[in-house]
């Protein structure tokens, strides 16, 4: 790999490979807490179109090679060796540069067990271990309008796939529906996303839930067939988001069952969801 080839690798791609996630994306730029120091307000900007970075805290910036040399404390040769790793140099499929409309058709190309280092590091950045994720999520490679992407994915009850990309955007390949993870018939747990379910496993230090779990994938999937399932369980536990759609879903479930525990108000009342609580990202 030469310098020109290295500079074409998206800076966001490299940061994701290190488990560093953007705090916000606005006007074509991704904003991060600086990887060079501890901070709560993001001051590290990546211009995705021009593939350059600028750290407002230190007044420094540059291209990807400049970043790698500074972050990895190495010279140009060392930076090029780091960037020629397969998960970085092979940009044929992208995890971080996804701009997909809800109206776009997603064409699945390949699904395999979780092994991509970028995806594993992404989960680590969300405080989720590969060991706990491996049994529940796969990696999907897909195409939209001729562009190729990859993401975390898991199957739903209609043989479609829920997709989760670098910016926590959720898409569906095939039929949209909830995902059901079988457990005992005494407890039924509700989550809006698989990331929140995995966050709960991390929080409780469990590899699987004793009860049955429904991951809605979207609150719009809380429909009559799901509400009928509720009646078969003596206890319902809610781990939904603390936002308007989460509150409405909780209200619907509580109206359908007399015994519901809302853990979103007990465990993470000041956070938007379970993963924000796990990672300490206060969004309220």
Short mmCIF file of N, CA and C in Angstrom, two decimals, residues 16 20-25 30-33 126 166-167:
data_model
loop_
_atom_site.label_atom_id
_atom_site.label_comp_id
_atom_site.label_asym_id
_atom_site.label_seq_id
_atom_site.Cartn_x
_atom_site.Cartn_y
_atom_site.Cartn_z
N UNK A 16 -13.77 3.64 13.48
CA UNK A 16 -14.66 2.55 13.86
C UNK A 16 -13.87 1.28 14.16
N UNK A 20 -14.11 3.58 18.12
CA UNK A 20 -14.43 4.98 18.39
C UNK A 20 -15.62 5.38 17.51
N UNK A 21 -16.71 5.80 18.16
CA UNK A 21 -17.96 6.09 17.45
C UNK A 21 -18.27 7.58 17.48
N UNK A 22 -18.89 8.11 16.43
CA UNK A 22 -19.25 9.53 16.42
C UNK A 22 -20.36 9.82 17.42
N UNK A 23 -20.31 11.01 17.98
CA UNK A 23 -21.36 11.45 18.89
C UNK A 23 -22.50 12.13 18.15
N UNK A 24 -22.18 12.69 16.98
CA UNK A 24 -23.22 13.26 16.14
C UNK A 24 -22.69 13.36 14.71
N UNK A 25 -23.61 13.37 13.77
CA UNK A 25 -23.27 13.54 12.35
C UNK A 25 -24.13 14.68 11.82
N UNK A 30 -18.66 14.25 10.79
CA UNK A 30 -18.86 13.40 11.97
C UNK A 30 -18.07 13.99 13.13
N UNK A 31 -18.73 14.14 14.26
CA UNK A 31 -18.10 14.74 15.44
C UNK A 31 -17.87 13.67 16.51
N UNK A 32 -16.66 13.65 17.05
CA UNK A 32 -16.26 12.66 18.05
C UNK A 32 -15.73 13.34 19.30
N UNK A 33 -15.84 12.64 20.43
CA UNK A 33 -14.99 13.01 21.55
C UNK A 33 -13.56 12.72 21.13
N UNK A 126 -19.64 0.01 22.23
CA UNK A 126 -20.95 0.10 22.86
C UNK A 126 -21.02 -0.79 24.10
N UNK A 166 -23.23 1.82 11.45
CA UNK A 166 -22.30 2.53 12.33
C UNK A 166 -22.93 3.69 13.08
N UNK A 167 -23.94 4.31 12.50
CA UNK A 167 -24.57 5.46 13.13
C UNK A 167 -25.87 5.10 13.82
#
